[in-house]
PDB file of C-alpha atoms in Angstrom:
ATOM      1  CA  UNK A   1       0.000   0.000   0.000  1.00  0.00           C
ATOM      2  CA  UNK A   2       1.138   3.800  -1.081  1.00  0.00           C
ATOM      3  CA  UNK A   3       2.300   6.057   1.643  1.00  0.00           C
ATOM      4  CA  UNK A   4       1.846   9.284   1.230  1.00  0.00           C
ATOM      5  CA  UNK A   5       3.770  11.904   3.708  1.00  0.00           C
ATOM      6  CA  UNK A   6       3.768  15.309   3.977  1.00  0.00           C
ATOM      7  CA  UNK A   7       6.845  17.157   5.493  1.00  0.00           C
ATOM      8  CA  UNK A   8       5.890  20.356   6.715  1.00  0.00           C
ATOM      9  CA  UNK A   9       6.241  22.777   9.334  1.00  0.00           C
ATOM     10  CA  UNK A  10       5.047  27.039   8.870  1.00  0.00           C
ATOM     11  CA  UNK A  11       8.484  27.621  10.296  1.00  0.00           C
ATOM     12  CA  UNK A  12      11.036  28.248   8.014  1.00  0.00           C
ATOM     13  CA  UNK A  13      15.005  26.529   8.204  1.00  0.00           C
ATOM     14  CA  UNK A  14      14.014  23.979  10.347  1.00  0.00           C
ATOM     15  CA  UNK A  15      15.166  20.862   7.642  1.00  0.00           C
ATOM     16  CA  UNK A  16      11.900  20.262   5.352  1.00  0.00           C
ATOM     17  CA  UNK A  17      13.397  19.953   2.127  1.00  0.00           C
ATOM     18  CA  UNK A  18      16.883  18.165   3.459  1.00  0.00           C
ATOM     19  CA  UNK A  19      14.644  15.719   5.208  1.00  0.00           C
ATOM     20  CA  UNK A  20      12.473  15.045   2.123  1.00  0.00           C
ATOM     21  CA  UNK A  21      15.915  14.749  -0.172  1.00  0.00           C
ATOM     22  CA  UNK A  22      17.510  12.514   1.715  1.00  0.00           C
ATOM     23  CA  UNK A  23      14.778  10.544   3.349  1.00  0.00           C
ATOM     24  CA  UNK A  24      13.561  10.263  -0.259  1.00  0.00           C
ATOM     25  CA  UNK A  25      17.074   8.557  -1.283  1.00  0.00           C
ATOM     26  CA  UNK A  26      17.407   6.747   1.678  1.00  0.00           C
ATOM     27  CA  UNK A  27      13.976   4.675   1.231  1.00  0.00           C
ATOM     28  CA  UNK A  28      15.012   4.230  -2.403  1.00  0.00           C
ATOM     29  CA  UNK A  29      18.355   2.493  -0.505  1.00  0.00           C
ATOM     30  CA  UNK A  30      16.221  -0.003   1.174  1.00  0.00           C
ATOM     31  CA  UNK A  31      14.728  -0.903  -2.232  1.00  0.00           C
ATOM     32  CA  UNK A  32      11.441   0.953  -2.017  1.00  0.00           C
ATOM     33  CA  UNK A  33      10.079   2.658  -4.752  1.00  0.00           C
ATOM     34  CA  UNK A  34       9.715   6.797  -3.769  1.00  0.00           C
ATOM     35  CA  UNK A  35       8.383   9.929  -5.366  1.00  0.00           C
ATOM     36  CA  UNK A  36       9.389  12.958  -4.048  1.00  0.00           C
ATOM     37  CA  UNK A  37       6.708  16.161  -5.096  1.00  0.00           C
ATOM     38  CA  UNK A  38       8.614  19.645  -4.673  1.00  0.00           C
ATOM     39  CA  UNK A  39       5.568  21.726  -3.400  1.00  0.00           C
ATOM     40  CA  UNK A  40       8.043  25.033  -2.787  1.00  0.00           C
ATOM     41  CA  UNK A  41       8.120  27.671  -5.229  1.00  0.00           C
ATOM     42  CA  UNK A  42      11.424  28.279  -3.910  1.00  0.00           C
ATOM     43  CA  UNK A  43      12.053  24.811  -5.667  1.00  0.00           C
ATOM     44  CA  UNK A  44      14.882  23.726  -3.354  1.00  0.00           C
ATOM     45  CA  UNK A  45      13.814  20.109  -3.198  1.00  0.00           C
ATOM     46  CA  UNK A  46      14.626  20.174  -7.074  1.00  0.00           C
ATOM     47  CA  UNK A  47      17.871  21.658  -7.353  1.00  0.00           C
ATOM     48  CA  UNK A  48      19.085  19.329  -4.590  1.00  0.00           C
ATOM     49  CA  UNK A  49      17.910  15.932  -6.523  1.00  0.00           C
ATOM     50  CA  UNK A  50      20.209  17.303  -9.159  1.00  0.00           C
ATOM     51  CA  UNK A  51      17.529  19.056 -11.452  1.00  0.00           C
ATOM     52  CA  UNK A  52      17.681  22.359 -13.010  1.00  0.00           C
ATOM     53  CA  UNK A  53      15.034  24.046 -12.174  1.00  0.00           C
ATOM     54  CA  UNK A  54      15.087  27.068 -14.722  1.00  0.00           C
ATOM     55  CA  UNK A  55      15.151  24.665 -17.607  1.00  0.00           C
ATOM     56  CA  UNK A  56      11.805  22.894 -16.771  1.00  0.00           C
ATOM     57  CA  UNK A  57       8.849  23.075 -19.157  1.00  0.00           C
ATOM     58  CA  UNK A  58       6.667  21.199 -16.533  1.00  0.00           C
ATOM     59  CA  UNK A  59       6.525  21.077 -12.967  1.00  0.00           C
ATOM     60  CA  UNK A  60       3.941  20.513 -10.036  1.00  0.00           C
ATOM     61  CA  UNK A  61       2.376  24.042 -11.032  1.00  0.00           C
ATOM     62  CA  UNK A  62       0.617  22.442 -14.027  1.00  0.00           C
ATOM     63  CA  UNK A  63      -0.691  19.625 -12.360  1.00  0.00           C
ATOM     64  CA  UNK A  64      -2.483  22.029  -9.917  1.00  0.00           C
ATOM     65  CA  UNK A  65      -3.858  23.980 -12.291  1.00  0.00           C
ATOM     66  CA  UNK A  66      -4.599  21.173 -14.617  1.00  0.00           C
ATOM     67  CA  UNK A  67      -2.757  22.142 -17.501  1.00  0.00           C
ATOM     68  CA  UNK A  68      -1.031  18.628 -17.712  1.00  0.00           C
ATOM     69  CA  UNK A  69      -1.179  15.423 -16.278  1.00  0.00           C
ATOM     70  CA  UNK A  70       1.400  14.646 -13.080  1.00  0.00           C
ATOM     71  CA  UNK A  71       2.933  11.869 -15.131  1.00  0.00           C
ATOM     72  CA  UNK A  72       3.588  14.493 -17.746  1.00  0.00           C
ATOM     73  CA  UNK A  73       5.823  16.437 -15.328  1.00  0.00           C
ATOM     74  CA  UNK A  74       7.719  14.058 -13.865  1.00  0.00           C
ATOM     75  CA  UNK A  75      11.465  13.994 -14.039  1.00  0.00           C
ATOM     76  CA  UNK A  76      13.968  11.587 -12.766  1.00  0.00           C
ATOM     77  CA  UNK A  77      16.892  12.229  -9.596  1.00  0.00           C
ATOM     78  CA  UNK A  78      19.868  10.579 -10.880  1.00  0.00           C
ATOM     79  CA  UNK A  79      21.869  10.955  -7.848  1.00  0.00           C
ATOM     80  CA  UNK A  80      18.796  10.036  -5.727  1.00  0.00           C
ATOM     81  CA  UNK A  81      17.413   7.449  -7.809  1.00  0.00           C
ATOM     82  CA  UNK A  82      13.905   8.092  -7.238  1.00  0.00           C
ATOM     83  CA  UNK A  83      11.189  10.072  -9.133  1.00  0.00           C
ATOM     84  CA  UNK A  84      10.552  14.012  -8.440  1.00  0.00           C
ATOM     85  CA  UNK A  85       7.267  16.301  -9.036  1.00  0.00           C
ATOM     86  CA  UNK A  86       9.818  19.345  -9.649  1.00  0.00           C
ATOM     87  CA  UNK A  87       8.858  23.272  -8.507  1.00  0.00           C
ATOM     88  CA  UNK A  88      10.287  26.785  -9.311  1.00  0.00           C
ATOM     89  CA  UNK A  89       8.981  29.941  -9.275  1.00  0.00           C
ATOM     90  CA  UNK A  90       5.874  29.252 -11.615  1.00  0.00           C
ATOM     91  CA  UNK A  91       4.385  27.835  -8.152  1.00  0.00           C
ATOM     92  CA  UNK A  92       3.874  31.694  -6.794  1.00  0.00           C
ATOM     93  CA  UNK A  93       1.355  32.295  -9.033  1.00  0.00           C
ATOM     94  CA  UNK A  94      -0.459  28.834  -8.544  1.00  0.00           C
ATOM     95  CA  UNK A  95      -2.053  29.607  -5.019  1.00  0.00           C
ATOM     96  CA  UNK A  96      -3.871  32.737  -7.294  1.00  0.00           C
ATOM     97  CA  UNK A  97      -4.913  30.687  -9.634  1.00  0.00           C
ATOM     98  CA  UNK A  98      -6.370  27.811  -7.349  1.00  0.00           C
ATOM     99  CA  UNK A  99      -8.731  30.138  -5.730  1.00  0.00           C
ATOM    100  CA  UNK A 100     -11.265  30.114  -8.675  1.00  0.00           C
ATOM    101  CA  UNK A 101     -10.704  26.091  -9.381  1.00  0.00           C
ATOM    102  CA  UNK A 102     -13.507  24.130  -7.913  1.00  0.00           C
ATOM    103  CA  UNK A 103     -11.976  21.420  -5.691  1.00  0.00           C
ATOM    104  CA  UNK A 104      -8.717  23.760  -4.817  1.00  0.00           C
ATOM    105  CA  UNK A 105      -7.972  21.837  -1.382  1.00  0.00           C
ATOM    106  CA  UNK A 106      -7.543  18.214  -3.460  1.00  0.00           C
ATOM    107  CA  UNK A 107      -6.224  19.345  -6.640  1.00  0.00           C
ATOM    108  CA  UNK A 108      -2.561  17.626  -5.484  1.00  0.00           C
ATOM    109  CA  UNK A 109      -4.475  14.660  -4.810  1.00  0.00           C
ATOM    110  CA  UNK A 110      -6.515  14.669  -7.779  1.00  0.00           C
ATOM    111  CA  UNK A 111      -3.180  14.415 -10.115  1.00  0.00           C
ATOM    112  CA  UNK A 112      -1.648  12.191  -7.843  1.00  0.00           C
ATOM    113  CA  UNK A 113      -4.273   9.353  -8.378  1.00  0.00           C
ATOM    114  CA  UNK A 114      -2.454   8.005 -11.846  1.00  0.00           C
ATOM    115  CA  UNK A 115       0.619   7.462 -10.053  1.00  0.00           C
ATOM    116  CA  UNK A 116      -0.261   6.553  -6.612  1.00  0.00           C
ATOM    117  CA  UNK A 117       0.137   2.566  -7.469  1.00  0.00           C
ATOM    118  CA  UNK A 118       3.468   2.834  -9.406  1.00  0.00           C
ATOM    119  CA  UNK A 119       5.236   4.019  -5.720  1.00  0.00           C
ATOM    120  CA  UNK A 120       5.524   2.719  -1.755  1.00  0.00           C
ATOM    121  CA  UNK A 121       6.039   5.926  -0.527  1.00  0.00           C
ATOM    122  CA  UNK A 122       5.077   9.658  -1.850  1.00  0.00           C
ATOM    123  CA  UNK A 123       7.307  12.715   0.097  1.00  0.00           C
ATOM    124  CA  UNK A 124       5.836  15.737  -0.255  1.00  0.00           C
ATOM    125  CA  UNK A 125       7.686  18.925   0.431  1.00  0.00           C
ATOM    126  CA  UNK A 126       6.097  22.242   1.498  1.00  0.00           C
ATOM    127  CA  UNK A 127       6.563  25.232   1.892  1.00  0.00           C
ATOM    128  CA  UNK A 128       7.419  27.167   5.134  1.00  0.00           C
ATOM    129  CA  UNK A 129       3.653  28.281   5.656  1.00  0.00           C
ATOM    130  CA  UNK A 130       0.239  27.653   6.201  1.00  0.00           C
ATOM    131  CA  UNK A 131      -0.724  27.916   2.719  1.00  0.00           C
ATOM    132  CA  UNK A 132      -2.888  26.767   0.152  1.00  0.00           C
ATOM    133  CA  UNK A 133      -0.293  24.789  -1.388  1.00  0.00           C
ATOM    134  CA  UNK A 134       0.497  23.262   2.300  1.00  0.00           C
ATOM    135  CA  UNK A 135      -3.300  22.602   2.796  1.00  0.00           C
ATOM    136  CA  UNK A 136      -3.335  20.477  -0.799  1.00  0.00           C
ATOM    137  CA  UNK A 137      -0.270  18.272   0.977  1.00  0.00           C
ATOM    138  CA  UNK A 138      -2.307  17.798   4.026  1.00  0.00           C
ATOM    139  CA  UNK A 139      -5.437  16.796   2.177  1.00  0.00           C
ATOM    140  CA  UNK A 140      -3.589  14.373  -0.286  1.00  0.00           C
ATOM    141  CA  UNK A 141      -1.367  12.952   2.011  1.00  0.00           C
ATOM    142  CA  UNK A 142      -2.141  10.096   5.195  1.00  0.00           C
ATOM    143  CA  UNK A 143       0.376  11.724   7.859  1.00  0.00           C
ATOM    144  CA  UNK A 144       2.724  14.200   8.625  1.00  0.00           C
ATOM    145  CA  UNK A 145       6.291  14.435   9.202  1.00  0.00           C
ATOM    146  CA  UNK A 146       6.791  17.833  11.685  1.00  0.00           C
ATOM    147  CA  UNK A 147      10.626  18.507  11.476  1.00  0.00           C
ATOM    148  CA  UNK A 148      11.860  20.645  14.033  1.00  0.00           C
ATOM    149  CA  UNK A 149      14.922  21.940  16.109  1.00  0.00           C
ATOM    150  CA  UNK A 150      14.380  21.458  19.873  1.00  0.00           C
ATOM    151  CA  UNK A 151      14.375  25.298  20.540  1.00  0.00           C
ATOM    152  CA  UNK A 152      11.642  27.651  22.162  1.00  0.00           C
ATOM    153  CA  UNK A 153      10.098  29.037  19.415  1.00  0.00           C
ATOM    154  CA  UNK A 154       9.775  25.816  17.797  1.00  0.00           C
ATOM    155  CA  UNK A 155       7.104  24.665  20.117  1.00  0.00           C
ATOM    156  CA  UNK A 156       5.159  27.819  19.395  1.00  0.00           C
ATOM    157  CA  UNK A 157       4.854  27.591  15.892  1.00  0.00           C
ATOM    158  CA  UNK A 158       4.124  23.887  16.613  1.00  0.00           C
ATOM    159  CA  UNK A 159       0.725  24.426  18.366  1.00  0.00           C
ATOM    160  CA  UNK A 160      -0.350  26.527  15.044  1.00  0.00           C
ATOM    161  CA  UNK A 161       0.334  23.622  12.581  1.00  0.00           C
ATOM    162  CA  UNK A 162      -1.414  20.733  14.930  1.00  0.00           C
ATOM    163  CA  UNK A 163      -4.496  23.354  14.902  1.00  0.00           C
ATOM    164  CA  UNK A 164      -4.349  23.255  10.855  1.00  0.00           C
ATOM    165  CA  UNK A 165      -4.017  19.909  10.844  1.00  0.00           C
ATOM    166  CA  UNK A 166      -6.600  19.175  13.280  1.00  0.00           C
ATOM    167  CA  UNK A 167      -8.910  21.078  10.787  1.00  0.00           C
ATOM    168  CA  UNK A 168      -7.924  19.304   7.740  1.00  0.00           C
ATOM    169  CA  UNK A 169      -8.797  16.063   9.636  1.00  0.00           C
ATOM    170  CA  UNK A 170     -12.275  17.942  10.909  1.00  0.00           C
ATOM    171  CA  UNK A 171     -13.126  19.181   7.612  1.00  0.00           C
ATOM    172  CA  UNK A 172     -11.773  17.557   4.901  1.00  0.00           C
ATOM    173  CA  UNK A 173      -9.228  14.520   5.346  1.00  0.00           C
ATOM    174  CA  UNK A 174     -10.321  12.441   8.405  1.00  0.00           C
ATOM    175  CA  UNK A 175      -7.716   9.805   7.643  1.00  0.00           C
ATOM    176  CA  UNK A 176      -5.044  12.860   7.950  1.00  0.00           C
ATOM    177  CA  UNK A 177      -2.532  12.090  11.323  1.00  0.00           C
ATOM    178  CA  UNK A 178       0.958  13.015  12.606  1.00  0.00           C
ATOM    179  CA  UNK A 179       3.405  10.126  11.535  1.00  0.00           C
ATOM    180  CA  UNK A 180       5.841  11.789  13.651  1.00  0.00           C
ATOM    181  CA  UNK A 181       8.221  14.396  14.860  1.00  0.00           C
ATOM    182  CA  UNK A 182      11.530  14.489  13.876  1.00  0.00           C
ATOM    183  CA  UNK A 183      14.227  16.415  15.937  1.00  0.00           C
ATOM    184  CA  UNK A 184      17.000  18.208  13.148  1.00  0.00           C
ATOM    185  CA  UNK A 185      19.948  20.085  13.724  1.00  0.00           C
ATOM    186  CA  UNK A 186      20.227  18.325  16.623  1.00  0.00           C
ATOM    187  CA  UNK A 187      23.061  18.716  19.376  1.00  0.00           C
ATOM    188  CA  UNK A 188      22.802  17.021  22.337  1.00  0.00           C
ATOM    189  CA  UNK A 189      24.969  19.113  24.286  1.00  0.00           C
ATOM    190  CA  UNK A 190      22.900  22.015  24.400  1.00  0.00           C
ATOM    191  CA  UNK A 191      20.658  21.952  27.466  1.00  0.00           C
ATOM    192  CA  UNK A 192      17.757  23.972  25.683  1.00  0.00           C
ATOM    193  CA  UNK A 193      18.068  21.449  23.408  1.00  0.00           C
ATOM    194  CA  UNK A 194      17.516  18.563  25.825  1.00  0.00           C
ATOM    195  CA  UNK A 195      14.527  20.511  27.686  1.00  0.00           C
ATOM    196  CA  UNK A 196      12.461  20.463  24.494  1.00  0.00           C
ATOM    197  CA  UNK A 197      12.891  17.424  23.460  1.00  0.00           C
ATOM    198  CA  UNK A 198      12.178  16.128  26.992  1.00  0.00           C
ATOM    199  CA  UNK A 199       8.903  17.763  26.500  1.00  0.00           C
ATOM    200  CA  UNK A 200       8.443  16.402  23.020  1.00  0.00           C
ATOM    201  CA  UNK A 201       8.836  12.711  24.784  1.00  0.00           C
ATOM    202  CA  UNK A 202       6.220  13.260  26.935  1.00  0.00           C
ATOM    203  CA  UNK A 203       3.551  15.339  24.881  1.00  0.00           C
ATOM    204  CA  UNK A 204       3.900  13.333  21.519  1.00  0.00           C
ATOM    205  CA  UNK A 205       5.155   9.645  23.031  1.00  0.00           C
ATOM    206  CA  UNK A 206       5.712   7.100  20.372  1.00  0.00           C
ATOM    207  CA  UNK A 207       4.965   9.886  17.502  1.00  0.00           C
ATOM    208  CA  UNK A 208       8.360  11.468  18.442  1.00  0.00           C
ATOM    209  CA  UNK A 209      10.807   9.621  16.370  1.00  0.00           C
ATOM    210  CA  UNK A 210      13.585   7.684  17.924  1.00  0.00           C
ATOM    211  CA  UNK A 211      15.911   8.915  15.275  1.00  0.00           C
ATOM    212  CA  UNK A 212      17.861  12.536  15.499  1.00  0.00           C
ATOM    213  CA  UNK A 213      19.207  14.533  12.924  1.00  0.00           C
ATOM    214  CA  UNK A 214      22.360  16.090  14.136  1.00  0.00           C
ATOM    215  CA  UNK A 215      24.007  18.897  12.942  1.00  0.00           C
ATOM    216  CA  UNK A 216      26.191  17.674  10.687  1.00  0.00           C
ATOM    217  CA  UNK A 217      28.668  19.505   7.669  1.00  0.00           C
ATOM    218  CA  UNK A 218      28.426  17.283   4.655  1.00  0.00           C
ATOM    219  CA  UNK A 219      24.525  17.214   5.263  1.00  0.00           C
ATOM    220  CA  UNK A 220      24.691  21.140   4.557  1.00  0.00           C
ATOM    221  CA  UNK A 221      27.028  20.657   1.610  1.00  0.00           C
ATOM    222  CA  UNK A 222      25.436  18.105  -0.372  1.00  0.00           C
ATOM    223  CA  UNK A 223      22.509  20.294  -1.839  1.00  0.00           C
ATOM    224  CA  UNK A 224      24.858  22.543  -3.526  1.00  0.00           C
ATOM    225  CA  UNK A 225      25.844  19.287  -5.671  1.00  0.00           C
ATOM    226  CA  UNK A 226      22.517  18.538  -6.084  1.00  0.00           C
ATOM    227  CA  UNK A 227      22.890  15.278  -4.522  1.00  0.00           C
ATOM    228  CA  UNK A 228      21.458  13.415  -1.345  1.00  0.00           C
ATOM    229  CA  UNK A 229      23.850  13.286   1.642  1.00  0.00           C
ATOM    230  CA  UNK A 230      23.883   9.054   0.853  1.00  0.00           C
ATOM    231  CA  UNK A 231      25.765   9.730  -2.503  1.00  0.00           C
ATOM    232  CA  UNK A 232      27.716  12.560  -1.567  1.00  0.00           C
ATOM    233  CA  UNK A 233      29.059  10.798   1.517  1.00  0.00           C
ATOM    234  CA  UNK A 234      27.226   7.785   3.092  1.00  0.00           C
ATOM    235  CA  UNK A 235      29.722   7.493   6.056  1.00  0.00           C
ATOM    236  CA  UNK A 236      28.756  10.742   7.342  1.00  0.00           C
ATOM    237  CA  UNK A 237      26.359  11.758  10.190  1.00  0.00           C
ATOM    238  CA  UNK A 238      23.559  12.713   8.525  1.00  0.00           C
ATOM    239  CA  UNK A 239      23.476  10.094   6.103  1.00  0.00           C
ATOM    240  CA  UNK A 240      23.766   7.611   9.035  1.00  0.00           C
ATOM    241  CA  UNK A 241      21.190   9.598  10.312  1.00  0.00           C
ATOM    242  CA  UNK A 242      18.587   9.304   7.411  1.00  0.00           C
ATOM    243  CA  UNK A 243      18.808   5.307   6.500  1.00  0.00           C
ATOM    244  CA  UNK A 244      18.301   5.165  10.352  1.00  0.00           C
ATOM    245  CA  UNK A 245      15.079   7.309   9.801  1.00  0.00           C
ATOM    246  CA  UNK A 246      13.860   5.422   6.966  1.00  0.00           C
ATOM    247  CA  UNK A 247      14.208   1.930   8.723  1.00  0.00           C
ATOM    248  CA  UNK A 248      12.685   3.288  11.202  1.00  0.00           C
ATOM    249  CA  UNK A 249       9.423   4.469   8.862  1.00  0.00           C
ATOM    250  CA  UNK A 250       8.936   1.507   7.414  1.00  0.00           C
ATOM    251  CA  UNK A 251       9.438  -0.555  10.505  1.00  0.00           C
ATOM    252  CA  UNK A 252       6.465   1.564  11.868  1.00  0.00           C
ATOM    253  CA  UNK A 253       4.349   1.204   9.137  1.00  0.00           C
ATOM    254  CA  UNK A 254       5.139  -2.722   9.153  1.00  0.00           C
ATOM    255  CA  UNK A 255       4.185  -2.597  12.721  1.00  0.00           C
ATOM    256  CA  UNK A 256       0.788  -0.960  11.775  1.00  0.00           C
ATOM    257  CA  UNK A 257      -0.130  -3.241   9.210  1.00  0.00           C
ATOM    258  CA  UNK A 258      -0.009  -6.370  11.697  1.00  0.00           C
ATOM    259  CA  UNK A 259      -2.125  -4.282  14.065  1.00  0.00           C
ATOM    260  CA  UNK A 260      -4.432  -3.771  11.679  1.00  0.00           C
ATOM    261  CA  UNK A 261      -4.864  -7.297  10.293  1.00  0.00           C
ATOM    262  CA  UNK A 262      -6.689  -8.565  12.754  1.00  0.00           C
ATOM    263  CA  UNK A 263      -9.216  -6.228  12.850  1.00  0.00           C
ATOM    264  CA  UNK A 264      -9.409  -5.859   9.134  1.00  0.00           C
ATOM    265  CA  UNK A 265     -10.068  -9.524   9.278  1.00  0.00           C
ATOM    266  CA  UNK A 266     -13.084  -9.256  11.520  1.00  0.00           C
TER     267      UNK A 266
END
């Protein structure tokens, strides 16, 4: 069965787009097939699969506004592996256009449908706000991976998104829940750091991931080369880090299906 994720979180430089790069790669590692959908007009998650994001003729913008189909658009991450919905600027001007489309919150999910079956796992990345665009991720997508840095103000702008998303579940995608919360940047010998994630523990229990990103200096170089952190050096940190992660996802979701049997069999 597809899994579809949505990595978001309104708070900008917190690790969206590295985590959906490299998680991305790293499930395509354990021999899963993965699409990654760039849903940032800045178009980061595209440059750093190694695409060029001012020579596209397509990209996620037309499927949203239904000018072309999503397998029309697609384009291939040779130094991830795995296929990529690209962005770039043409996004900006999507959110306008959306407004009059009937449907707006499920037009991701509408050109999505074609290629749900050909993947195991769809990563969408969005953008740093509480946007249109983001609510289309939350209403195509089953959960939500929150990345954030154990700091004060992350827990503020935390309470904001788990109100959105507790709407999108009210109003429009009831299946809609937090996969989980993933610590970034993380450095465990900062004692602000510690405190939060303390509190993270005990507030979000076995939603927090067990896996931390930690700061780390190839993880911060590899975009420029427009290639995952696994290809541009899989003995590093954060590369460790992000086949930890994905093992970790699909162990979950493993663990989810067996609860489920049971009842699906009654």
């Amino acid at each position: 069965m597809t899994r579809i994720y949505a990595v978001a979180n309104q708070k900008g430089g917190v690790g969206k787009t590295t985590t959906c790069v490299n998680l991305a790669a790293s499930l395509v590692a354990t021999k899963k097939r993965v699409l990654l959908v760039d849903l940032d007009p800045q178009g980061n998650a595209t440059m750093g699969s190694g695409v060029d994001k001012s020579e596209l003729e397509l990209t996620v913008y037309d499927v949203l506004t239904r000018r072309a189909s999503a397998r029309e658009c697609l384009q291939r991450s040779e130094s991830g592996q795995y296929q990529l919905l690209p962005a770039n600027g043409d996004l900006t001007a999507a959110e306008v256009e959306m407004l009059s489309l009937e449907g707006k919150e499920r037009l991701l999910w509408d050109g999505i449908q074609t290629l749900k079956d050909d993947y195991d796992y769809i990563i969408i990345d969005c953008p740093p706000s509480l946007n249109m665009l983001t609510v289309n991720a939350l209403t195509a997508c089953d959960g939500v991976i929150i990345p954030m840095q154990c700091e004060y103000y992350a827990l503020e702008g935390l309470s904001a998104l788990m109100n959105t998303i507790g709407r999108i579940q009210e109003l429009i995608n009831p299946k809609l829940k937090i996969e989980g919360l993933l610590r970034t940047m993380y450095d465990p010998r900062n004692s602000l750091t510690n405190e939060v994630s303390a509190q993270l523990s005990q507030h979000f229990a076995d939603r927090l991931y067990r896996t931390c990103i930690p700061r780390n200096v190839r993880l911060a170089e590899a975009p420029s080369y427009g290639q995952p952190v696994i290809t541009y050096d899989r003995q590093s940190k954060g590369a460790i880090a992000y086949l930890a992660l994905a093992g970790e996802i699909i162990r979950r979701n493993e663990n989810d299906a067996k609860a489920a049997a049971p009842t699906a069999a009654q």
